[in-house]
mmCIF file of C-alpha atoms in Angstrom:
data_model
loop_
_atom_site.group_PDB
_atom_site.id
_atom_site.type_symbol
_atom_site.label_atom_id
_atom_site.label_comp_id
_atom_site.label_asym_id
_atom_site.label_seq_id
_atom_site.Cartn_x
_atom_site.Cartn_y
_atom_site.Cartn_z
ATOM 1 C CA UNK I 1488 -15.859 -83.521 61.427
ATOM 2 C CA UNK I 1489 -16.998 -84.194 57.741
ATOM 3 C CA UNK I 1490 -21.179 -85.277 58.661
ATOM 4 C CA UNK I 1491 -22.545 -87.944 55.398
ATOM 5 C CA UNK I 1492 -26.459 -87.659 54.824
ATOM 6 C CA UNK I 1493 -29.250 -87.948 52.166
ATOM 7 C CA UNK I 1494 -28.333 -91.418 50.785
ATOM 8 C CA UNK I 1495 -29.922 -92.316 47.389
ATOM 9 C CA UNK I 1496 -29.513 -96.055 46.066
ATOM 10 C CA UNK I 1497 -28.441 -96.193 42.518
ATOM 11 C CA UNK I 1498 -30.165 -98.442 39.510
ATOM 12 C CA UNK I 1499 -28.530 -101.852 39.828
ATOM 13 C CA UNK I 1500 -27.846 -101.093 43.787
ATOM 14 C CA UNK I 1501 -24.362 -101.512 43.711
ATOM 15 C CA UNK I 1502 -23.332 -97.717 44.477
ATOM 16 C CA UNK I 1503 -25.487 -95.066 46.252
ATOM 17 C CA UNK I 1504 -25.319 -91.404 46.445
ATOM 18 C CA UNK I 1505 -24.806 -88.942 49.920
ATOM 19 C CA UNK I 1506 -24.206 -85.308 50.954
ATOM 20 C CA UNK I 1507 -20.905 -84.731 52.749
ATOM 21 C CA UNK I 1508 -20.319 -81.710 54.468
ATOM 22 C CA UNK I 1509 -18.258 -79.857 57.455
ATOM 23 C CA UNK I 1510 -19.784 -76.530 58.086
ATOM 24 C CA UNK I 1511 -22.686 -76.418 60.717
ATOM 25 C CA UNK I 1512 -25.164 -73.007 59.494
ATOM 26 C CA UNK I 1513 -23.755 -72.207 56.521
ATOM 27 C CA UNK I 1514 -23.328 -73.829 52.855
ATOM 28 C CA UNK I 1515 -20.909 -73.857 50.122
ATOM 29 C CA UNK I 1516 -18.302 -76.738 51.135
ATOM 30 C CA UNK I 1517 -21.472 -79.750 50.693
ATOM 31 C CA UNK I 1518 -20.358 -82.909 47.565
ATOM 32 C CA UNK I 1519 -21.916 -85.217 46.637
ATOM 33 C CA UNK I 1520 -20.429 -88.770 46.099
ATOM 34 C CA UNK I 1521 -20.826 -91.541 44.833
ATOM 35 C CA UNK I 1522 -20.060 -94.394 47.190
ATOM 36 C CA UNK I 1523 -19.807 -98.174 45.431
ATOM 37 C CA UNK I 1524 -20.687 -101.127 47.808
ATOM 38 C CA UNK I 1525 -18.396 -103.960 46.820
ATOM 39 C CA UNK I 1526 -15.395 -101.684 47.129
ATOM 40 C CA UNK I 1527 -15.677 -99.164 49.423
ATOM 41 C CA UNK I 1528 -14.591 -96.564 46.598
ATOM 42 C CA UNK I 1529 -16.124 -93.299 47.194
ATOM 43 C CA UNK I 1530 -15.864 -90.452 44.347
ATOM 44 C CA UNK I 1531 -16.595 -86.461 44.493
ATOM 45 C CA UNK I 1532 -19.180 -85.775 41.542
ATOM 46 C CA UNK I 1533 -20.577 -82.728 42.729
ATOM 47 C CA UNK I 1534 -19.020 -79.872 44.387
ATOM 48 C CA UNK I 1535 -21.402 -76.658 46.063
ATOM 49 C CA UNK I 1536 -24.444 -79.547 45.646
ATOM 50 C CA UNK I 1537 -26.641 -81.451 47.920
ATOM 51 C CA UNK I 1538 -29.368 -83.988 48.057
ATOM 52 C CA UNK I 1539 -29.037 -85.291 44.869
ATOM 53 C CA UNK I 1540 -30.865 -88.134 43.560
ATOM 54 C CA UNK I 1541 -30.928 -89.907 40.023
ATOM 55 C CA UNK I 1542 -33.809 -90.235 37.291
ATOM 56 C CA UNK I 1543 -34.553 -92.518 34.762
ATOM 57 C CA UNK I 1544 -33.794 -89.672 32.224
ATOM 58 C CA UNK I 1545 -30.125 -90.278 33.094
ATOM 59 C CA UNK I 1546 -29.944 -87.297 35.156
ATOM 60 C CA UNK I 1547 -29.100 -86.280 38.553
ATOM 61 C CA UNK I 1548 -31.210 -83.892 40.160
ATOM 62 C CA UNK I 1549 -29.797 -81.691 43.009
ATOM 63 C CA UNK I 1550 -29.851 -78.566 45.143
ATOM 64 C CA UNK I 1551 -27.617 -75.419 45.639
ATOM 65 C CA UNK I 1552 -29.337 -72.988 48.022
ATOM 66 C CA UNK I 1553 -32.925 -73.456 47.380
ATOM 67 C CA UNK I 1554 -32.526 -73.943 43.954
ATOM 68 C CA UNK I 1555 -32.524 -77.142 41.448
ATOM 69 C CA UNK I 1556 -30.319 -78.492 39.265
ATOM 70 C CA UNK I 1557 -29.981 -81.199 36.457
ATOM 71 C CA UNK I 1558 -26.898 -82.795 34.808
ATOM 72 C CA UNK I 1559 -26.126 -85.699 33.119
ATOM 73 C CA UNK I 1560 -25.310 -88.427 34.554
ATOM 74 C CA UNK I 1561 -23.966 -92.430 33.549
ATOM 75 C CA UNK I 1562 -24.889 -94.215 36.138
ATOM 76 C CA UNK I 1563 -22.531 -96.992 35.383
ATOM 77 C CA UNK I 1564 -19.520 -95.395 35.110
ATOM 78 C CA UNK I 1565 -20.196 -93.083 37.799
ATOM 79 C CA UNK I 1566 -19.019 -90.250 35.772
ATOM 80 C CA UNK I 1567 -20.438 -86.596 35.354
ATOM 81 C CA UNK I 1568 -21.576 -85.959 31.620
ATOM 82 C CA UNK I 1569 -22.447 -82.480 31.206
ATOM 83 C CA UNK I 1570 -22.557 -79.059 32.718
ATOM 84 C CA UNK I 1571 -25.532 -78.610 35.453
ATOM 85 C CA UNK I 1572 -28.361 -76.754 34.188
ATOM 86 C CA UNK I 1573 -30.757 -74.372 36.920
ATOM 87 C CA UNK I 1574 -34.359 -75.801 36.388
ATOM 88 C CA UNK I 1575 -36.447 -74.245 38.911
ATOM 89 C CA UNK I 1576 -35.667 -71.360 41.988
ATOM 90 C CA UNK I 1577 -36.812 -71.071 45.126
ATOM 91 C CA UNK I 1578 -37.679 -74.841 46.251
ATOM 92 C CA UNK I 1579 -37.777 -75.366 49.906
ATOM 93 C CA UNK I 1580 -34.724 -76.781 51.868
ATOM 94 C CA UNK I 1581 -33.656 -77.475 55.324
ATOM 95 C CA UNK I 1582 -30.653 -74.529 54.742
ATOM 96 C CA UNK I 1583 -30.986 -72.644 58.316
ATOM 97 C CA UNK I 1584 -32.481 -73.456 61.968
ATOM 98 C CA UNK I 1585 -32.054 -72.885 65.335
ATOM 99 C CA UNK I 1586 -29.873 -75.597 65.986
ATOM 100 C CA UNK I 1587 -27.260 -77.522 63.128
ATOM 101 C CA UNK I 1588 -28.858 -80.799 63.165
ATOM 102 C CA UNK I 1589 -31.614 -78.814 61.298
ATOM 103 C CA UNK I 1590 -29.354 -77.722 58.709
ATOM 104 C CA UNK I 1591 -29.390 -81.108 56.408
ATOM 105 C CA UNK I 1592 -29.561 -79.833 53.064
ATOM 106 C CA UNK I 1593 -33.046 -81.904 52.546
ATOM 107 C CA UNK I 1594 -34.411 -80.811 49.650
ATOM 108 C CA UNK I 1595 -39.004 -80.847 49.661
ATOM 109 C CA UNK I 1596 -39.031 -82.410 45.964
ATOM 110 C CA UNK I 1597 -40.038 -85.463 44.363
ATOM 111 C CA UNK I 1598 -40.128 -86.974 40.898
ATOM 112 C CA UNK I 1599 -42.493 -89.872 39.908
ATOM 113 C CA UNK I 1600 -41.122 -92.475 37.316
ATOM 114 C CA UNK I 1601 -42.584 -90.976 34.912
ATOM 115 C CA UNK I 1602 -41.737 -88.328 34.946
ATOM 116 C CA UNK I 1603 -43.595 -85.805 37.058
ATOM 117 C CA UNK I 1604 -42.103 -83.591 39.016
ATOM 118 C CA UNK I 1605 -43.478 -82.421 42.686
ATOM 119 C CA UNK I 1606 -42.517 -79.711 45.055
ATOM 120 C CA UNK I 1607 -42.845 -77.337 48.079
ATOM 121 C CA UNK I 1608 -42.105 -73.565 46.877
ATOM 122 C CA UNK I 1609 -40.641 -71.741 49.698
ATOM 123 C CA UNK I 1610 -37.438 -69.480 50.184
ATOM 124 C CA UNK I 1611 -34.023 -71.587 50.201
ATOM 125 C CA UNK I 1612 -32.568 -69.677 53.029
ATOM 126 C CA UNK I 1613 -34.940 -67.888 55.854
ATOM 127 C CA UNK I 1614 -33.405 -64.253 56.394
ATOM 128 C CA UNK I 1615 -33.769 -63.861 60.182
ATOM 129 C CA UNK I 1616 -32.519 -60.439 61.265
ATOM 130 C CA UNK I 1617 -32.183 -59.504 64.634
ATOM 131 C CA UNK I 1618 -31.329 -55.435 66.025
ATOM 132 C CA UNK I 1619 -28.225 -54.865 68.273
ATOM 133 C CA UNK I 1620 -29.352 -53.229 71.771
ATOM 134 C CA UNK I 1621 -28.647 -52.441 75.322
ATOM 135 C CA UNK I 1622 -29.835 -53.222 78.092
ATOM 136 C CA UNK I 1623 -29.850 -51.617 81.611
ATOM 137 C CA UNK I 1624 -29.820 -52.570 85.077
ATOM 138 C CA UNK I 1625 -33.079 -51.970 85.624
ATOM 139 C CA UNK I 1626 -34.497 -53.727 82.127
ATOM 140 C CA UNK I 1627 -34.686 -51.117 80.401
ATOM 141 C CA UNK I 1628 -33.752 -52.238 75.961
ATOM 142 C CA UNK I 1629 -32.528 -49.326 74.001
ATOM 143 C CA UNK I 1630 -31.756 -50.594 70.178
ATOM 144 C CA UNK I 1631 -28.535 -49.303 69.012
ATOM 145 C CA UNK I 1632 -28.138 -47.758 65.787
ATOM 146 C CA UNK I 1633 -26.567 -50.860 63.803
ATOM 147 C CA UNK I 1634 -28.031 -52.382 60.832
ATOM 148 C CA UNK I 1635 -30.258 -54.661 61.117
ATOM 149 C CA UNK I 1636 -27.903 -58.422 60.528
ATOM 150 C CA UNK I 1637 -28.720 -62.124 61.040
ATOM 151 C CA UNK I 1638 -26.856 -61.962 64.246
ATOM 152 C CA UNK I 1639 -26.323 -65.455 65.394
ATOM 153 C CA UNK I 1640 -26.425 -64.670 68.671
ATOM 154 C CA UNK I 1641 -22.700 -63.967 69.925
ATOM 155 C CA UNK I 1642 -22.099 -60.376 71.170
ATOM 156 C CA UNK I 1643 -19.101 -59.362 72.616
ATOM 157 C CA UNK I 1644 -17.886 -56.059 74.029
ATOM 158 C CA UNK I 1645 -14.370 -55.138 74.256
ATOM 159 C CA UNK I 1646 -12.336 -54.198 77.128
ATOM 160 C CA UNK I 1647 -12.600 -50.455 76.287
ATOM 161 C CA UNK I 1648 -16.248 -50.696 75.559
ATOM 162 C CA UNK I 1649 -15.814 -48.915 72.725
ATOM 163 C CA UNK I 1650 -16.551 -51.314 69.939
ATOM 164 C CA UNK I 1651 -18.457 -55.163 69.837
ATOM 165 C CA UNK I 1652 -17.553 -57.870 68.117
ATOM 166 C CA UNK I 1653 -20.549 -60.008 66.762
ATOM 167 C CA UNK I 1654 -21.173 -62.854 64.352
ATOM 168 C CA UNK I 1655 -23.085 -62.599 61.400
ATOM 169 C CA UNK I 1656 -24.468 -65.593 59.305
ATOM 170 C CA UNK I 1657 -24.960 -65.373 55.625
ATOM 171 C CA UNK I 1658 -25.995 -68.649 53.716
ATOM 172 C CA UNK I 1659 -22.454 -69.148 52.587
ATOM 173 C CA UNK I 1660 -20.576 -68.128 55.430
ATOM 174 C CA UNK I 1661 -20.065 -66.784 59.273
ATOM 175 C CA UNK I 1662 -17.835 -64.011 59.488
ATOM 176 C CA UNK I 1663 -16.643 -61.763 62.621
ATOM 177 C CA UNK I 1664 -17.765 -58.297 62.358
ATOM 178 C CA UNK I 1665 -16.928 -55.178 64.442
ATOM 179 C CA UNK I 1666 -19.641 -52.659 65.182
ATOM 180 C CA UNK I 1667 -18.075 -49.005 66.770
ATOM 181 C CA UNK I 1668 -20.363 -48.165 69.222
ATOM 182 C CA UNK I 1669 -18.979 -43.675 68.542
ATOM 183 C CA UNK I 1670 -19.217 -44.074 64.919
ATOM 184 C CA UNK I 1671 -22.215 -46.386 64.481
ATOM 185 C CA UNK I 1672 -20.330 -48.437 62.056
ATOM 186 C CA UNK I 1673 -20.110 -52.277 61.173
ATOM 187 C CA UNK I 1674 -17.335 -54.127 59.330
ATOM 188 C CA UNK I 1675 -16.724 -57.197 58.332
ATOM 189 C CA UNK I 1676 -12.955 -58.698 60.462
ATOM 190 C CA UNK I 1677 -13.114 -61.755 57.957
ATOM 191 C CA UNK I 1678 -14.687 -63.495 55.540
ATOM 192 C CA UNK I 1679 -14.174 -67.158 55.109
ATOM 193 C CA UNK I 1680 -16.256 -69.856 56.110
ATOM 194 C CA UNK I 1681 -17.458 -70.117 59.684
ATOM 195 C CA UNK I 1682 -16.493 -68.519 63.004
ATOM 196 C CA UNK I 1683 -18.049 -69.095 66.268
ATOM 197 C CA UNK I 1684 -17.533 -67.493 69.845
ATOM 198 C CA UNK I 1685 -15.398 -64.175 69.083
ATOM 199 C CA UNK I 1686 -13.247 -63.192 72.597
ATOM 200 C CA UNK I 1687 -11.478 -60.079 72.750
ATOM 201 C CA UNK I 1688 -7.784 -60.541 74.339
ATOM 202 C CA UNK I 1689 -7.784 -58.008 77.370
ATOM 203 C CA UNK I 1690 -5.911 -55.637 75.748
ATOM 204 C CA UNK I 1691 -8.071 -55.326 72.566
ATOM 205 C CA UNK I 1692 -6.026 -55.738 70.318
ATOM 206 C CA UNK I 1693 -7.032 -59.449 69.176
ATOM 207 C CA UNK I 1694 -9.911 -61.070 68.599
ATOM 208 C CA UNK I 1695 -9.833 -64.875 69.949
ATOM 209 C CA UNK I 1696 -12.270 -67.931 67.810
ATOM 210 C CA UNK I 1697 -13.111 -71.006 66.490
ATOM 211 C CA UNK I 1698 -12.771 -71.484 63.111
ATOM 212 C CA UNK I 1699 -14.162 -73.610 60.272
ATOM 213 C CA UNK I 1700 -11.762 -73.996 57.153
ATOM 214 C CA UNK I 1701 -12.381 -76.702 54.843
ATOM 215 C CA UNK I 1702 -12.782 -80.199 56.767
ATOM 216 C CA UNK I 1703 -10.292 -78.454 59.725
ATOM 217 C CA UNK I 1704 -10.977 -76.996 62.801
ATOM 218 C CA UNK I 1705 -8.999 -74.579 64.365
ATOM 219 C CA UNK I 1706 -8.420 -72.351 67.574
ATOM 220 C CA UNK I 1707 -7.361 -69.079 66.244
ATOM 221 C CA UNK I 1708 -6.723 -65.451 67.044
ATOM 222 C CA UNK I 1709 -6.842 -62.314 64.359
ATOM 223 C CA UNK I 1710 -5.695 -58.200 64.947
ATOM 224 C CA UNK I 1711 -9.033 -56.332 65.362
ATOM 225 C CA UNK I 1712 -7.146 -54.004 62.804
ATOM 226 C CA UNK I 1713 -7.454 -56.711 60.279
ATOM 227 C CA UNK I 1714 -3.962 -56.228 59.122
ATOM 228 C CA UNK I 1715 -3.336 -59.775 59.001
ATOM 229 C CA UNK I 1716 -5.487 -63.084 58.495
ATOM 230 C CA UNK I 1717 -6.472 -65.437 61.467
ATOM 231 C CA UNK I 1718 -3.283 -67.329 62.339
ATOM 232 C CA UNK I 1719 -3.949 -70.843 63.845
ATOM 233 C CA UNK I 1720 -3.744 -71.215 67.966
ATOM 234 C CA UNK I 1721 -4.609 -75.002 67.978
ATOM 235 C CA UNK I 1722 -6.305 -77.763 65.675
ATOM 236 C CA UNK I 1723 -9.519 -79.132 67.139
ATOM 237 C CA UNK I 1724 -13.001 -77.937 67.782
ATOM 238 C CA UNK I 1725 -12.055 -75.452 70.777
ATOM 239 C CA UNK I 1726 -14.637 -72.765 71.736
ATOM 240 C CA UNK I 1727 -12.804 -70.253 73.504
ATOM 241 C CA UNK I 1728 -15.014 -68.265 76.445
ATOM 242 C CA UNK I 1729 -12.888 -66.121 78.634
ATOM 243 C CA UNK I 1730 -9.700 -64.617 79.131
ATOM 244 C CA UNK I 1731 -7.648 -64.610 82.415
ATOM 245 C CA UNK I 1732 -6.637 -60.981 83.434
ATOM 246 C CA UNK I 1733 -2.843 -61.976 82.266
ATOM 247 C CA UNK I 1734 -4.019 -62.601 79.023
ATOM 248 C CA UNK I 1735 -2.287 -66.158 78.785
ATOM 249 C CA UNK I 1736 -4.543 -68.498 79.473
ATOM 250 C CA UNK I 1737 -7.885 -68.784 77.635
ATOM 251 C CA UNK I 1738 -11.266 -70.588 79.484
ATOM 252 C CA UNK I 1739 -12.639 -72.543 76.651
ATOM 253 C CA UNK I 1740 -14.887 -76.014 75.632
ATOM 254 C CA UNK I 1741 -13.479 -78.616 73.536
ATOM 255 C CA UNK I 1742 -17.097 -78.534 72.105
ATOM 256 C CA UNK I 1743 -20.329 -76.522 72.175
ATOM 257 C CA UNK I 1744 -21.613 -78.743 75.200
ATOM 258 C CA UNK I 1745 -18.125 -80.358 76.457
ATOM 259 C CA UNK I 1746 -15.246 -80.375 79.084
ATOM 260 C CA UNK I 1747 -13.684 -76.994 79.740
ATOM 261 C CA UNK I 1748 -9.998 -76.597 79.517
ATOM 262 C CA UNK I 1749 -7.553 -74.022 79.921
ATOM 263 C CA UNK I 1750 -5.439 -72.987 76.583
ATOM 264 C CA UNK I 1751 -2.154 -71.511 77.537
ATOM 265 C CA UNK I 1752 -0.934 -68.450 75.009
ATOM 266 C CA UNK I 1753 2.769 -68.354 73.905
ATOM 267 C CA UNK I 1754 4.895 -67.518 70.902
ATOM 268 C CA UNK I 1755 1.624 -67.688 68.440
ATOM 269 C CA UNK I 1756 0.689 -70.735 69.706
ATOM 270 C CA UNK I 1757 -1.622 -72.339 72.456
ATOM 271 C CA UNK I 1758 -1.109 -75.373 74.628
ATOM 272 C CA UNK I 1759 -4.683 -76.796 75.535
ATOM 273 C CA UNK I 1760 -4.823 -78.892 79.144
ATOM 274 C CA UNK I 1761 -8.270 -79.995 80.329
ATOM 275 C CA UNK I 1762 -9.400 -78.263 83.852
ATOM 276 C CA UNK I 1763 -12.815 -79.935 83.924
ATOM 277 C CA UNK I 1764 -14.740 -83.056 82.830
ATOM 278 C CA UNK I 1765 -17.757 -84.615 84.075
ATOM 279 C CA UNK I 1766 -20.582 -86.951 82.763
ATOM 280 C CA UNK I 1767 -22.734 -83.623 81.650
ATOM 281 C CA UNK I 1768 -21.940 -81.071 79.678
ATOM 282 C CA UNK I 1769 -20.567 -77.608 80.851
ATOM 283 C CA UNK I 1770 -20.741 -74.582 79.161
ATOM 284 C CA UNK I 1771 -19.981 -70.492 79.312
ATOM 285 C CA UNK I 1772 -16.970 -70.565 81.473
ATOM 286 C CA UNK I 1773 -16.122 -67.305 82.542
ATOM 287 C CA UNK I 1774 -12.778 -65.974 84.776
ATOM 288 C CA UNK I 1775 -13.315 -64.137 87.600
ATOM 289 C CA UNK I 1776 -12.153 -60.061 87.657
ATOM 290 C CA UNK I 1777 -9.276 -61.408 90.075
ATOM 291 C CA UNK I 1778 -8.507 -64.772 87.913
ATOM 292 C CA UNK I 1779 -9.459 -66.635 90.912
ATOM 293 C CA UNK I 1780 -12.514 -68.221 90.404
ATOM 294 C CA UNK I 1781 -14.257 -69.553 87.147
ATOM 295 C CA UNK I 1782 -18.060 -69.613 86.923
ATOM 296 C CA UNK I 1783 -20.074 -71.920 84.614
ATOM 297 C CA UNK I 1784 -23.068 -73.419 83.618
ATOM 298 C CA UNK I 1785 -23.912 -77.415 83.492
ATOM 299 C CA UNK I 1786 -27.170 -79.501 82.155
ATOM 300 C CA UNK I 1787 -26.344 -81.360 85.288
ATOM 301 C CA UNK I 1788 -29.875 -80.418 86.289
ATOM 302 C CA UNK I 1789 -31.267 -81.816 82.572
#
């Protein structure tokens, strides 16, 4: 799942430099490597860095968050020499968007050979906060009284309707939170890397994702007490969408626009059997009350 962008050709052009990284929105797990053509040898130099690119000075230049960084650099050996050193804040990069393939790291900076060095001011990550509300039958919005969050779009309500479970994105991470609808309070279920598409088990008692840990991917399910960490389900990029009314099997995508299968609950673990897979992509599969029937969507139409 590991995505390798921003190449830079070394002096001599026998190695280049990328950006590897796994997470989609968020940033923190990005390298950069050095990758040597003759051999196929690629080395970490950089960890928490992006977008770096080399300068006569003997320097690598690079980007954490909106910000740039120098270190040296022997471009022969391949090696790190030094300890990076902040030169300049708030440079504009491609940190957040509405969809991941915005997300490249690209940093808006150039530097001329001799020298000179060029750039785009502008926030490294674009705060976006969005207000939890209702809404009625009739249309009617009523905001709820939850702090104001960079939601990133998943709400959930549990089976009691008592509490929601949302995602909130940071730039370093997408936790599940927990907002009490009687108390009017929001807390944080987890904190480590990225989450996506929270389902609450029908009994309420667990919270249901997909989770982003290093370079894995992972089905998993967590107590809404947080008494204990996420415990894997299955490996793989599974979304899950729905629960059956027996609380066994799980309606889920084996990626954001994919097939749908079915992921069968047992002893802490999940087996995962496909139901459905066409040409186009299908999406929000939902049980019916009865377990019956399973709605969804499809870009059939384009």
């Amino acid at each position: 799942d590991a995505k390798h962008s921003l190449p830079w050709p070394l002096p001599g052009g026998r190695a280049i430099l990328y950006t590897v990284r796994s997470r989609q929105f968020s940033w923190g797990d990005e390298e950069v490597v050095a990758f040597t053509l003759a051999t196929g040898d690629h080395k970490v130099l950089l960890k928490d860095a992006s977008d770096a690119r080399y300068v006569a000075t003997g320097h690598l230049l690079f980007l954490r968050r909106g910000t740039l960084f120098a270190v040296p650099f022997d471009a022969d050996r391949l090696e790190i020499r030094g300890t990076p050193v902040a030169l300049l804040e708030t440079i504009a990069q491609a940190l957040n968007g509405s969809h991941a393939g915005d997300c490249t790291g690209a940093g808006q900076f150039a530097v001329s050979a001799t020298g000179s060095l060029a750039w785009i001011p502008g926030p490294g990550w674009h705060t976006r906060e969005t207000q939890l509300v209702t809404v009625d039958r009739s249309g009617r919005v009523s905001p709820l009284p939850a702090p104001a969050r960079h939601y990133s779009g998943e709400v959930r309500l549990a089976p009691d309707g008592r509490r929601l479970a949302v995602s909130v994105l940071m730039p370093t991470e997408i936790g599940p939170w927990l907002y009490d609808l009687g108390r009017g309070s929001l807390t944080p279920l987890a904190s480590d890397e990225e989450m996506y598409a929270p389902v609450w088990s029908p009994d309420g008692e667990h919270l249901v994702y997909s989770w982003a840990a290093g370079r894995r991917r992972s089905l998993v399910s967590q107590p809404t007490d947080g008494s204990s960490p996420p415990q894997v389900l299955a490996p793989g990029r599974i979304f899950p969408s729905s629960f059956a009314p027996d609380g066994r099997h799980l309606a889920a995508l084996t990626r954001s626009f994919g097939d749908i299968v079915i992921a069968t609950l047992q002893e802490g673990r999940a087996r995962v059997e496909p139901l459905l897979h066409l040409p186009h992509g299908e999406l929000w599969p939902a049980f019916s009350p009865d377990g019956r029937w399973l709605a969804y969507g499809s870009k059939v139409s384009g």
